[in-house]
Amino acid sequence: MGNHPTKLQHDGVTTAYAGDSNNYEDEDWDGSEGELAEEARGPVYTPSGKERAEIDQSTLDEADDDDDVDEEDEDTELEGELDFRSSLVDVGREETNLDPAAQDKKDKKSNSVKNTVHKGRYFEVESMDIMDPTTGKRVETVSKVIIKDATLEGTLQSFDVTLTYDAESSKLAAIFPWLKKPPFCPLEALMMRLPILRNSTYGGAQMEELVKFLEKERPRMVRKIEAHLKKGLISYSGLWYLFSKGNRFYVDIGKGILVGSSAEYTRYMPAVGLCAPNFYVQGPIIKSDGVKFFRQNRAFDIPVFKGLMPISGLDVQPMTKQVLRILNKRGRVFQKVALKHHYMQYEKFMLKRGAFSDTWIKADGRVMVDISTFNRMNPEYTEFGSSAHDTSTQQQLQQLMAAQQRFTGDYTQTTLPVAGQKRISKAMRYQTWPYVAGFSFTAKRWGELLVESLSDIQFDDKAYDRLVLPEDKKALVKALVEDNKRVQEGRAGVSFSDVISGKGGGVIFLLHGSPGVGKTLTAEAIAEYLHYPLYSVSVGELGVTADHLESKLNDILELAGTWNAVVLIDEADIFLERRSDIDVLRNAMVGVFLRKLEYHQGVLFLTTNRVKAFDPAFNSRINVAIRYHDLTKEARGQVWRNLLGHMGDDESSDLDFDQLADIEINGREIRTVIRLALALARCEGVALNAEHIKRTVAISQQFGKDLNSVEDW
C-alpha cells in the first residue's frame, strides 16, 4: 500500500476477480503489515435508503462464541486464489506500459474503425476499433447494441439495463416520428445481465435472439479479459467480469483508511448532464448503533477510461490475503467495542463531520467508545443511527431490485431489516466500518474514532500509593470510593442514601489548599485506582449564567453516571463562596450547583485554593473535606522520589534527594523541573544527572523572582 499509484478523482473503484465465489475463511493477522493512515476523507457517496439494514440472521448465526481460536487452518483456502490475485496486481505494477491489443493495419490515419458485428430483426451490434493515430495500434474495441424492437426495449428496461437515447432525435421525433433513432447500450451492460436474461420467461422471440447472441459472444469476451488480467491490466468494458456478484474488494476512502466489501449490485451508468459515464458497484458494510450491528449498502463508481489500465492504478483493489488479514483484525476489535461503552486508549486524531467540511481533532489519550450515547447527545449526526442516509435514491434502488426479483428470482434482496444482531460472523468481519463514535477526555468533544487506533488502557495501579498524603486521609478516601464502586456495581449488601430516592448516594470530596500540593493529583490517582474515567471540568467550561451552568452540569453528570466516571471540578471557588443579597446571578448559579451535587450518585471532587467565604449550605453536601498544607521537606523528598521513579530515572547515581528536598518548590513545580531536566539530558544524549536538575531549578526560581519584582504599569 506504500507505493499506491495516483488516485482517480472519484470515490471508489472496485476490482475483484470474477468466477470466484470468494468463500474464503477468516484470515488472522500476523502484525507484519504497516498501520493504516491517520486521516480519512468523508464517506463515499451512499445511495440507498433505508440504507442501513440489520445483518442477515442466517449469516450472523454462524459466529463462534470464542474469538480467540487458532485460525491458521483457515488460511489455506485463500492461498491459491489470493496469491494469484496478488501476482496479477504485482504484474500490473511492473508492466504498466503493456498493451496486449493486436496491431490493426486498416487505417493508421483514422482514430476509429467501425464494423457491424450482428444485424438481426430486433437488434444489431456495432463495434468500433479505437486506434492510436501515431502508432496505428488498436487501443480498444467498444461494442454497442442498438435496440430496434419496442418490446425488447421495454423488457430490457425492466431488467435494469440502462438504454441511451439520442437527445436531438428524441426532440425531433415529437414532430417527425420517423426521425427517432433507436436506443442503444454497451454490449457489456447486457453481458453482465446474461444470467438474468437467460432465465427470463419474458420477451418472447426477441429475448431468445438476444440471449443466443450473448451466449455465443461471451466466451470471446471472457478470453480477452482474462488475457489482460494475466498482465495485470483491465479495460473499462471488462469491469462487469471483475465485479461478478459476491467478489470481495477493498476501497481506500482516503489516506490509507480501507473499507472492505463484496460486489452485490453493479451497473454501467451512461453520461447524464455534466456527469461522465461510470461503472457503479454497490456492496455492504457493517456498522453499529451501539445496541446492535446493522448492514448498510455503500456505492462506489469507476469513472470511464480509455484503453487498458493497470489494476494497481484503480482506487479500489482486488482483495488480497494481506489486506484481508488487516481488515479481519480490525473487525475483531470493532465487534468488541461497538456495542455498549468501553474505556479505551486512543492515538491520532478523531473526525468530526460537518455539513460542508470535515474537521480532524487531536485526541491522543483516554476515550470512551459509546455509539448509543453519541447518537443521543448528537441527534443531528446520522452516521451511526437508524435514520442514516434514508434517501429516495435508496428507495428507488430497492424498488429496482424488487422488480428484478419479481421477473427472475435471481436477485436476493439484502437490505431488509431483521432482528437486532449482537454478533458478526467471521466471514463478514472484513466488512466492518473503520470508525466508531466516542468521546475524547482530552479534547472534551465527541467524534469518530479510528478502530485501528484503539487499544486497551494500561492502568497505573500504584499511582494512589505514590500519592503524598497522610495515611489516615488516604485510607478514608480509598474506603469511600471503594464502597461507592460496590454500590454502583450492585455488589453492596446494604447501601446508605437519603430518605428521598436518588439523593445523597454519591461521594463528594472538597480538596482545598495552595496550588501544586496534590489536589488534582488525588482525583487522578483515585480514577486510576478504580479503573474509571476522569472527567475533568474547569469553571470556564460551565458558563457564566445559571441556565448554561445547569445545562452543562446535566450533560456532564449524566455522562459520568453512564460511564461511572470520576468528576473533577477544578478551581470551583465561584460556586463555593457564600451567597450575598446583592449578587442575584451568582446566587442562582450557586443554587443550581448545590441542587445538582445533591442528586449525583458517583464520585465527585471539588478543588479550591481558598475557603474563607464558604457557603454553609455546602457543609451538608460534602462527605470529606481535606486540607492540603504546603509541602514539608520530607514530603518534597517523597515527591522527587515518586516522580523520578515513575519516569525511570530514580537510579541516577549523583542525585541527592535530601538536597533536592531542600528546594522550596511545590509538587507541580517539581514535575516541571524534572520534565525540563529530562529534555536537556535527552538533547545532550546522556543520562539525567544533578547538573540538569540544578540548571532547570535555577531557571524556574529566576522566573519566580522576576514575576515578584515586576511593577504594575
Coordinates of N, CA and C in Angstrom, one line a residue, residues 93-285:
R93 N 1.9 -3.6 -11.7 CA 2.8 -2.5 -11.3 C 4.0 -2.5 -12.2
E94 N 4.5 -3.7 -12.6 CA 5.7 -3.8 -13.3 C 5.5 -3.5 -14.8
E95 N 4.3 -3.8 -15.3 CA 4.1 -3.7 -16.7 C 3.0 -2.7 -17.1
T96 N 3.1 -1.5 -16.5 CA 2.0 -0.5 -16.7 C 2.0 0.0 -18.1
N97 N 3.1 -0.3 -18.9 CA 3.1 0.2 -20.3 C 2.7 -0.8 -21.3
L98 N 2.3 -2.0 -20.8 CA 2.0 -3.1 -21.7 C 0.7 -2.8 -22.5
D99 N 0.5 -3.1 -23.7 CA -0.7 -3.0 -24.4 C -0.9 -4.3 -25.2
P100 N -1.7 -5.3 -24.7 CA -1.8 -6.5 -25.4 C -2.7 -6.5 -26.6
A101 N -3.3 -5.4 -26.9 CA -4.2 -5.3 -28.1 C -3.3 -5.5 -29.4
A102 N -3.9 -6.3 -30.3 CA -3.2 -6.6 -31.5 C -3.0 -5.4 -32.4
Q103 N -2.0 -5.4 -33.2 CA -1.9 -4.3 -34.2 C -3.0 -4.4 -35.2
D104 N -3.5 -3.2 -35.6 CA -4.5 -3.1 -36.6 C -4.0 -2.3 -37.8
K105 N -4.0 -2.9 -39.0 CA -3.3 -2.2 -40.1 C -4.3 -1.5 -41.1
K106 N -5.6 -1.4 -40.6 CA -6.6 -0.9 -41.6 C -6.4 0.5 -42.0
D107 N -6.2 1.4 -41.0 CA -6.1 2.8 -41.4 C -5.4 3.6 -40.3
K108 N -4.1 3.8 -40.4 CA -3.3 4.4 -39.4 C -3.6 5.9 -39.2
K109 N -4.3 6.5 -40.2 CA -4.6 7.9 -40.0 C -5.9 8.1 -39.4
S110 N -6.7 7.1 -39.2 CA -8.0 7.2 -38.6 C -8.0 6.9 -37.1
N111 N -8.8 7.5 -36.3 CA -8.9 7.2 -34.9 C -9.8 6.1 -34.6
S112 N -10.6 5.7 -35.5 CA -11.6 4.6 -35.2 C -12.0 3.9 -36.5
V113 N -12.3 2.6 -36.4 CA -12.8 1.8 -37.5 C -14.1 1.1 -37.0
K114 N -15.2 1.4 -37.7 CA -16.5 0.9 -37.3 C -16.9 -0.4 -38.1
N115 N -17.4 -1.4 -37.4 CA -17.8 -2.6 -38.1 C -19.2 -3.0 -37.5
T116 N -20.0 -3.6 -38.3 CA -21.3 -4.2 -37.9 C -21.0 -5.7 -37.6
V117 N -21.2 -6.0 -36.3 CA -20.9 -7.4 -35.9 C -22.1 -8.3 -36.1
H118 N -23.3 -7.8 -35.8 CA -24.5 -8.6 -35.9 C -25.7 -7.7 -36.4
K119 N -26.5 -8.2 -37.3 CA -27.6 -7.4 -37.8 C -28.8 -8.4 -37.8
G120 N -29.7 -8.2 -36.8 CA -30.8 -9.1 -36.7 C -32.1 -8.3 -36.8
R121 N -33.2 -9.0 -36.6 CA -34.5 -8.4 -36.8 C -34.8 -7.4 -35.6
Y122 N -34.4 -7.8 -34.4 CA -34.8 -7.0 -33.3 C -33.7 -6.1 -32.7
F123 N -32.5 -6.4 -33.1 CA -31.3 -5.5 -32.7 C -30.2 -5.8 -33.6
E124 N -29.2 -4.9 -33.5 CA -28.0 -5.0 -34.2 C -26.8 -4.6 -33.4
V125 N -25.6 -5.1 -33.6 CA -24.5 -4.8 -32.8 C -23.4 -4.2 -33.7
E126 N -22.9 -3.0 -33.2 CA -21.8 -2.3 -33.9 C -20.6 -2.3 -33.0
S127 N -19.4 -2.6 -33.6 CA -18.2 -2.5 -32.8 C -17.3 -1.4 -33.5
M128 N -16.5 -0.8 -32.6 CA -15.6 0.3 -33.1 C -14.2 0.0 -32.5
D129 N -13.3 -0.1 -33.4 CA -11.9 -0.2 -33.0 C -11.3 1.2 -32.8
I130 N -10.9 1.5 -31.6 CA -10.3 2.8 -31.3 C -8.8 2.7 -31.6
M131 N -8.3 3.5 -32.5 CA -6.9 3.4 -32.9 C -6.1 4.5 -32.4
D132 N -4.8 4.2 -32.2 CA -3.8 5.2 -31.8 C -3.3 5.8 -33.1
P133 N -3.6 7.1 -33.4 CA -3.2 7.7 -34.7 C -1.7 7.8 -34.9
T134 N -0.9 7.7 -33.9 CA 0.5 7.7 -34.0 C 1.1 6.4 -34.4
T135 N 0.7 5.4 -33.6 CA 1.3 4.0 -33.8 C 0.5 3.1 -34.7
G136 N -0.8 3.5 -34.9 CA -1.7 2.6 -35.7 C -2.2 1.4 -34.9
K137 N -1.8 1.3 -33.6 CA -2.3 0.2 -32.8 C -3.8 0.4 -32.4
R138 N -4.4 -0.8 -32.3 CA -5.8 -0.7 -31.8 C -5.7 -0.6 -30.3
V139 N -6.3 0.5 -29.8 CA -6.2 0.7 -28.3 C -7.3 -0.1 -27.6
E140 N -8.5 -0.1 -28.2 CA -9.6 -0.8 -27.6 C -10.7 -1.0 -28.6
T141 N -11.5 -2.0 -28.4 CA -12.7 -2.3 -29.2 C -13.9 -2.1 -28.3
V142 N -14.8 -1.2 -28.7 CA -16.0 -1.0 -28.0 C -17.2 -1.4 -28.8
S143 N -18.2 -2.0 -28.2 CA -19.4 -2.5 -28.9 C -20.6 -2.0 -28.3
K144 N -21.6 -1.6 -29.1 CA -22.9 -1.2 -28.6 C -24.0 -2.0 -29.3
V145 N -25.0 -2.2 -28.6 CA -26.2 -3.0 -29.1 C -27.3 -2.0 -29.3
I146 N -27.8 -1.9 -30.6 CA -28.9 -1.0 -31.0 C -30.2 -1.8 -30.9
I147 N -31.1 -1.3 -30.1 CA -32.4 -2.0 -29.9 C -33.4 -1.4 -30.9
K148 N -33.9 -2.3 -31.8 CA -34.8 -1.9 -32.8 C -36.2 -2.2 -32.5
D149 N -36.5 -3.0 -31.5 CA -37.8 -3.5 -31.2 C -38.3 -3.0 -29.9
A150 N -39.6 -2.4 -29.9 CA -40.1 -1.8 -28.7 C -40.4 -2.8 -27.6
T151 N -40.8 -4.0 -27.9 CA -41.0 -5.0 -26.9 C -39.7 -5.3 -26.2
L152 N -38.6 -5.5 -27.0 CA -37.3 -5.8 -26.4 C -36.8 -4.7 -25.6
E153 N -37.1 -3.5 -26.1 CA -36.7 -2.3 -25.3 C -37.3 -2.2 -23.9
G154 N -38.6 -2.4 -23.9 CA -39.3 -2.4 -22.6 C -38.9 -3.5 -21.7
T155 N -38.6 -4.7 -22.2 CA -38.2 -5.8 -21.4 C -36.8 -5.6 -20.8
L156 N -35.9 -5.0 -21.6 CA -34.6 -4.8 -21.1 C -34.6 -3.7 -20.0
Q157 N -35.4 -2.7 -20.1 CA -35.5 -1.7 -19.1 C -36.0 -2.3 -17.8
S158 N -36.9 -3.3 -17.9 CA -37.5 -3.9 -16.7 C -36.4 -4.7 -15.9
F159 N -35.3 -5.1 -16.7 CA -34.2 -5.8 -16.1 C -33.1 -4.9 -15.7
D160 N -33.4 -3.6 -15.6 CA -32.3 -2.7 -15.1 C -31.2 -2.5 -16.1
V161 N -31.5 -2.6 -17.4 CA -30.5 -2.3 -18.4 C -30.7 -0.9 -18.8
T162 N -29.7 0.0 -18.6 CA -29.8 1.4 -19.0 C -29.6 1.6 -20.4
L163 N -30.6 2.1 -21.1 CA -30.6 2.4 -22.5 C -30.3 3.9 -22.7
T164 N -29.5 4.2 -23.8 CA -29.2 5.6 -24.1 C -30.0 6.0 -25.3
Y165 N -30.6 7.2 -25.2 CA -31.4 7.8 -26.3 C -30.7 9.0 -26.9
D166 N -30.8 9.2 -28.2 CA -30.2 10.3 -28.8 C -31.1 11.5 -28.5
A167 N -30.6 12.5 -27.9 CA -31.4 13.6 -27.4 C -32.0 14.4 -28.5
E168 N -31.2 14.7 -29.6 CA -31.7 15.5 -30.7 C -32.8 14.8 -31.4
S169 N -32.6 13.6 -31.7 CA -33.6 12.8 -32.5 C -34.9 12.7 -31.7
S170 N -34.8 12.6 -30.3 CA -35.9 12.5 -29.5 C -36.8 13.7 -29.5
K171 N -36.1 14.9 -29.6 CA -36.9 16.1 -29.7 C -37.6 16.2 -31.1
L172 N -36.8 15.9 -32.1 CA -37.5 16.0 -33.5 C -38.6 14.9 -33.6
A173 N -38.5 13.8 -32.9 CA -39.5 12.7 -33.1 C -40.8 13.2 -32.6
A174 N -40.8 14.2 -31.7 CA -42.1 14.7 -31.3 C -43.0 15.2 -32.4
I175 N -42.2 15.8 -33.4 CA -42.9 16.3 -34.6 C -42.8 15.4 -35.8
F176 N -41.6 14.8 -36.0 CA -41.4 13.8 -37.1 C -41.1 12.5 -36.5
P177 N -42.0 11.6 -36.2 CA -41.7 10.3 -35.6 C -40.7 9.5 -36.3
W178 N -40.7 9.6 -37.6 CA -39.8 8.7 -38.4 C -38.3 9.1 -38.2
L179 N -38.0 10.3 -37.6 CA -36.7 10.7 -37.3 C -36.1 10.1 -36.0
K180 N -36.9 9.5 -35.2 CA -36.4 9.0 -33.9 C -35.4 7.8 -34.1
K181 N -34.3 8.0 -33.5 CA -33.3 6.9 -33.5 C -33.5 5.9 -32.4
P182 N -33.2 4.6 -32.7 CA -33.4 3.6 -31.7 C -32.4 3.8 -30.5
P183 N -32.8 3.3 -29.3 CA -31.8 3.4 -28.2 C -30.8 2.4 -28.3
F184 N -29.7 2.5 -27.5 CA -28.6 1.6 -27.6 C -28.0 1.5 -26.2
C185 N -27.2 0.5 -26.0 CA -26.4 0.3 -24.7 C -25.1 -0.4 -25.0
P186 N -24.1 -0.3 -24.2 CA -22.9 -1.1 -24.4 C -23.1 -2.6 -24.3
L187 N -22.4 -3.3 -25.1 CA -22.5 -4.8 -25.1 C -22.3 -5.3 -23.7
E188 N -21.3 -4.8 -23.0 CA -21.0 -5.3 -21.6 C -22.2 -5.1 -20.6
A189 N -23.0 -4.1 -20.9 CA -24.2 -3.9 -20.0 C -25.2 -5.0 -20.1
L190 N -25.3 -5.6 -21.3 CA -26.1 -6.7 -21.5 C -25.4 -8.0 -21.0
M191 N -24.1 -8.1 -21.2 CA -23.4 -9.3 -20.8 C -23.4 -9.5 -19.3
M192 N -23.4 -8.5 -18.5 CA -23.4 -8.6 -17.1 C -24.8 -9.0 -16.6
R193 N -25.8 -8.8 -17.5 CA -27.2 -9.2 -17.1 C -27.6 -10.6 -17.7
L194 N -26.6 -11.3 -18.3 CA -26.9 -12.5 -19.0 C -27.5 -13.6 -18.1
P195 N -27.0 -13.8 -16.9 CA -27.7 -14.8 -16.0 C -29.2 -14.5 -15.8
I196 N -29.5 -13.3 -15.7 CA -30.9 -12.9 -15.5 C -31.7 -13.1 -16.8
L197 N -31.2 -12.6 -17.9 CA -31.9 -12.7 -19.2 C -32.0 -14.1 -19.6
R198 N -31.0 -15.0 -19.3 CA -31.1 -16.4 -19.7 C -32.2 -17.1 -19.1
N199 N -32.6 -16.7 -17.8 CA -33.6 -17.4 -17.1 C -35.0 -16.8 -17.2
S200 N -35.0 -15.7 -18.0 CA -36.3 -14.9 -18.1 C -37.3 -15.7 -19.0
T201 N -38.6 -15.5 -18.5 CA -39.7 -16.1 -19.3 C -40.4 -15.0 -20.1
Y202 N -39.8 -13.8 -20.0 CA -40.4 -12.6 -20.7 C -39.6 -12.3 -22.0
G203 N -40.2 -11.6 -22.9 CA -39.5 -11.1 -24.0 C -39.7 -11.9 -25.3
G204 N -40.2 -13.1 -25.2 CA -40.5 -13.9 -26.4 C -39.3 -14.1 -27.3
A205 N -39.6 -14.1 -28.6 CA -38.6 -14.4 -29.6 C -37.5 -13.3 -29.6
Q206 N -37.9 -12.1 -29.3 CA -36.9 -11.0 -29.2 C -35.8 -11.3 -28.2
M207 N -36.2 -11.7 -27.0 CA -35.3 -12.1 -26.0 C -34.5 -13.3 -26.3
E208 N -35.1 -14.3 -26.9 CA -34.4 -15.5 -27.3 C -33.3 -15.2 -28.3
E209 N -33.5 -14.3 -29.3 CA -32.5 -14.0 -30.2 C -31.3 -13.3 -29.5
L210 N -31.6 -12.4 -28.6 CA -30.6 -11.6 -27.9 C -29.7 -12.5 -27.0
V211 N -30.4 -13.4 -26.3 CA -29.7 -14.3 -25.4 C -28.8 -15.3 -26.2
K212 N -29.3 -15.7 -27.3 CA -28.5 -16.6 -28.2 C -27.2 -15.9 -28.7
F213 N -27.3 -14.6 -29.0 CA -26.1 -13.9 -29.5 C -25.2 -13.7 -28.3
L214 N -25.7 -13.3 -27.1 CA -24.8 -13.1 -26.0 C -24.1 -14.4 -25.5
E215 N -24.8 -15.5 -25.6 CA -24.1 -16.8 -25.2 C -23.0 -17.1 -26.2
K216 N -23.2 -16.8 -27.4 CA -22.1 -17.0 -28.4 C -21.0 -16.1 -28.3
E217 N -21.2 -14.8 -27.9 CA -20.2 -13.8 -27.8 C -19.4 -13.9 -26.5
R218 N -20.0 -14.4 -25.4 CA -19.4 -14.3 -24.1 C -18.0 -15.0 -24.0
P219 N -17.8 -16.2 -24.5 CA -16.5 -16.8 -24.4 C -15.4 -16.0 -25.0
R220 N -15.7 -15.3 -26.1 CA -14.7 -14.5 -26.8 C -14.3 -13.3 -25.9
M221 N -15.3 -12.7 -25.3 CA -15.1 -11.5 -24.4 C -14.3 -11.9 -23.2
V222 N -14.7 -13.1 -22.6 CA -14.0 -13.6 -21.4 C -12.6 -13.9 -21.7
R223 N -12.3 -14.5 -22.8 CA -10.9 -14.9 -23.1 C -10.0 -13.6 -23.2
K224 N -10.6 -12.6 -23.8 CA -9.9 -11.3 -24.0 C -9.6 -10.6 -22.6
I225 N -10.7 -10.6 -21.8 CA -10.5 -10.0 -20.4 C -9.4 -10.8 -19.6
E226 N -9.5 -12.1 -19.7 CA -8.6 -12.9 -18.9 C -7.1 -12.7 -19.4
A227 N -7.0 -12.5 -20.7 CA -5.7 -12.3 -21.2 C -5.1 -11.0 -20.7
H228 N -5.9 -10.0 -20.5 CA -5.5 -8.7 -19.9 C -5.2 -8.9 -18.4
L229 N -6.0 -9.7 -17.7 CA -5.8 -9.9 -16.3 C -4.5 -10.5 -16.0
K230 N -4.1 -11.4 -16.8 CA -2.8 -12.1 -16.6 C -1.6 -11.1 -16.7
K231 N -1.8 -10.0 -17.3 CA -0.8 -9.0 -17.4 C -1.1 -7.8 -16.4
G232 N -2.0 -8.0 -15.5 CA -2.3 -7.0 -14.5 C -3.1 -5.8 -15.1
L233 N -3.8 -6.0 -16.2 CA -4.5 -4.9 -16.8 C -6.0 -5.1 -16.9
I234 N -6.7 -4.1 -17.1 CA -8.2 -4.2 -17.2 C -8.7 -3.0 -18.1
S235 N -9.7 -3.4 -18.9 CA -10.4 -2.4 -19.7 C -11.7 -2.0 -19.0
Y236 N -12.2 -0.8 -19.4 CA -13.5 -0.4 -18.8 C -14.6 -1.4 -19.2
S237 N -14.6 -1.9 -20.4 CA -15.6 -2.8 -20.8 C -15.5 -4.2 -20.1
G238 N -14.3 -4.4 -19.4 CA -14.2 -5.7 -18.7 C -14.5 -5.7 -17.3
L239 N -15.0 -4.5 -16.8 CA -15.3 -4.4 -15.4 C -16.5 -5.3 -14.9
W240 N -17.4 -5.6 -15.8 CA -18.5 -6.4 -15.5 C -18.0 -7.8 -15.0
Y241 N -16.9 -8.3 -15.6 CA -16.4 -9.6 -15.3 C -15.6 -9.5 -14.0
L242 N -14.9 -8.4 -13.7 CA -14.2 -8.3 -12.4 C -15.2 -8.2 -11.3
F243 N -16.4 -7.6 -11.5 CA -17.3 -7.4 -10.5 C -18.5 -8.3 -10.4
S244 N -18.2 -9.6 -10.7 CA -19.2 -10.6 -10.6 C -19.7 -10.6 -9.1
K245 N -21.0 -10.9 -9.0 CA -21.6 -10.8 -7.7 C -20.9 -11.7 -6.7
G246 N -20.7 -11.1 -5.5 CA -20.0 -11.9 -4.4 C -18.5 -11.7 -4.3
N247 N -17.9 -11.1 -5.3 CA -16.4 -10.9 -5.2 C -16.0 -9.9 -4.2
R248 N -15.0 -10.2 -3.4 CA -14.6 -9.3 -2.4 C -13.6 -8.2 -3.0
F249 N -13.7 -7.0 -2.4 CA -12.8 -5.9 -2.8 C -12.6 -5.0 -1.6
Y250 N -11.6 -4.1 -1.7 CA -11.5 -3.1 -0.6 C -11.3 -1.7 -1.3
V251 N -11.7 -0.7 -0.6 CA -11.7 0.6 -1.1 C -10.9 1.5 -0.1
D252 N -10.0 2.3 -0.7 CA -9.2 3.3 0.0 C -10.1 4.5 0.0
I253 N -10.7 4.9 1.2 CA -11.5 6.0 1.2 C -10.8 7.3 1.6
G254 N -9.4 7.2 1.6 CA -8.6 8.4 1.9 C -7.4 8.1 2.8
K255 N -6.3 8.3 2.2 CA -5.0 8.3 3.0 C -4.8 7.0 3.8
G256 N -5.2 5.9 3.1 CA -4.9 4.6 3.6 C -5.9 4.0 4.5
I257 N -7.1 4.6 4.7 CA -8.2 4.0 5.5 C -9.0 3.2 4.6
L258 N -9.1 1.9 4.9 CA -9.6 0.9 4.0 C -11.0 0.5 4.5
V259 N -11.9 0.2 3.5 CA -13.2 -0.4 3.7 C -13.3 -1.6 2.8
G260 N -13.7 -2.7 3.4 CA -13.9 -4.0 2.7 C -15.3 -4.3 2.4
S261 N -15.6 -4.9 1.3 CA -17.0 -5.2 0.9 C -17.0 -6.3 -0.2
S262 N -18.1 -6.6 -0.7 CA -18.2 -7.6 -1.8 C -19.3 -7.1 -2.7
A263 N -19.0 -7.3 -4.0 CA -19.9 -6.8 -5.1 C -21.3 -7.5 -5.0
E264 N -22.3 -6.6 -4.8 CA -23.7 -7.1 -4.7 C -24.6 -6.7 -5.8
Y265 N -24.3 -5.5 -6.3 CA -25.1 -5.0 -7.4 C -24.1 -4.1 -8.3
T266 N -24.2 -4.3 -9.6 CA -23.3 -3.5 -10.5 C -24.2 -3.0 -11.7
R267 N -23.6 -1.9 -12.3 CA -24.4 -1.3 -13.4 C -23.5 -0.4 -14.2
Y268 N -23.5 -0.4 -15.5 CA -22.9 0.6 -16.3 C -23.8 1.8 -16.4
M269 N -23.3 3.0 -16.0 CA -24.2 4.2 -16.0 C -23.8 5.1 -17.2
P270 N -24.7 5.5 -18.0 CA -24.4 6.4 -19.1 C -24.1 7.8 -18.6
A271 N -23.7 8.6 -19.5 CA -23.4 10.1 -19.2 C -24.8 10.7 -19.0
V272 N -24.9 11.5 -17.9 CA -26.1 12.3 -17.6 C -25.7 13.7 -17.3
G273 N -26.1 14.6 -18.2 CA -25.8 16.0 -18.0 C -24.3 16.2 -18.1
L274 N -23.7 16.8 -17.0 CA -22.2 17.0 -17.0 C -21.5 15.8 -16.4
C275 N -22.2 14.8 -16.0 CA -21.6 13.6 -15.4 C -21.2 12.6 -16.5
A276 N -19.9 12.2 -16.4 CA -19.4 11.3 -17.4 C -19.9 9.9 -17.1
P277 N -19.8 9.0 -18.1 CA -20.2 7.6 -17.8 C -19.3 7.0 -16.7
N278 N -19.9 6.0 -16.0 CA -19.1 5.4 -14.9 C -19.7 4.0 -14.7
F279 N -18.9 3.2 -14.1 CA -19.3 1.8 -13.7 C -19.7 1.9 -12.2
Y280 N -20.9 1.5 -11.8 CA -21.4 1.6 -10.5 C -21.4 0.2 -9.8
V281 N -20.8 0.2 -8.6 CA -20.9 -1.1 -7.9 C -21.3 -0.8 -6.4
Q282 N -22.1 -1.6 -5.9 CA -22.6 -1.5 -4.6 C -22.3 -2.7 -3.7
G283 N -21.9 -2.5 -2.5 CA -21.6 -3.6 -1.6 C -22.0 -3.2 -0.2
P284 N -22.1 -4.2 0.7 CA -22.5 -4.0 2.1 C -21.3 -3.6 3.0
I285 N -21.5 -2.8 4.0 CA -20.6 -2.6 5.1 C -21.4 -2.8 6.4

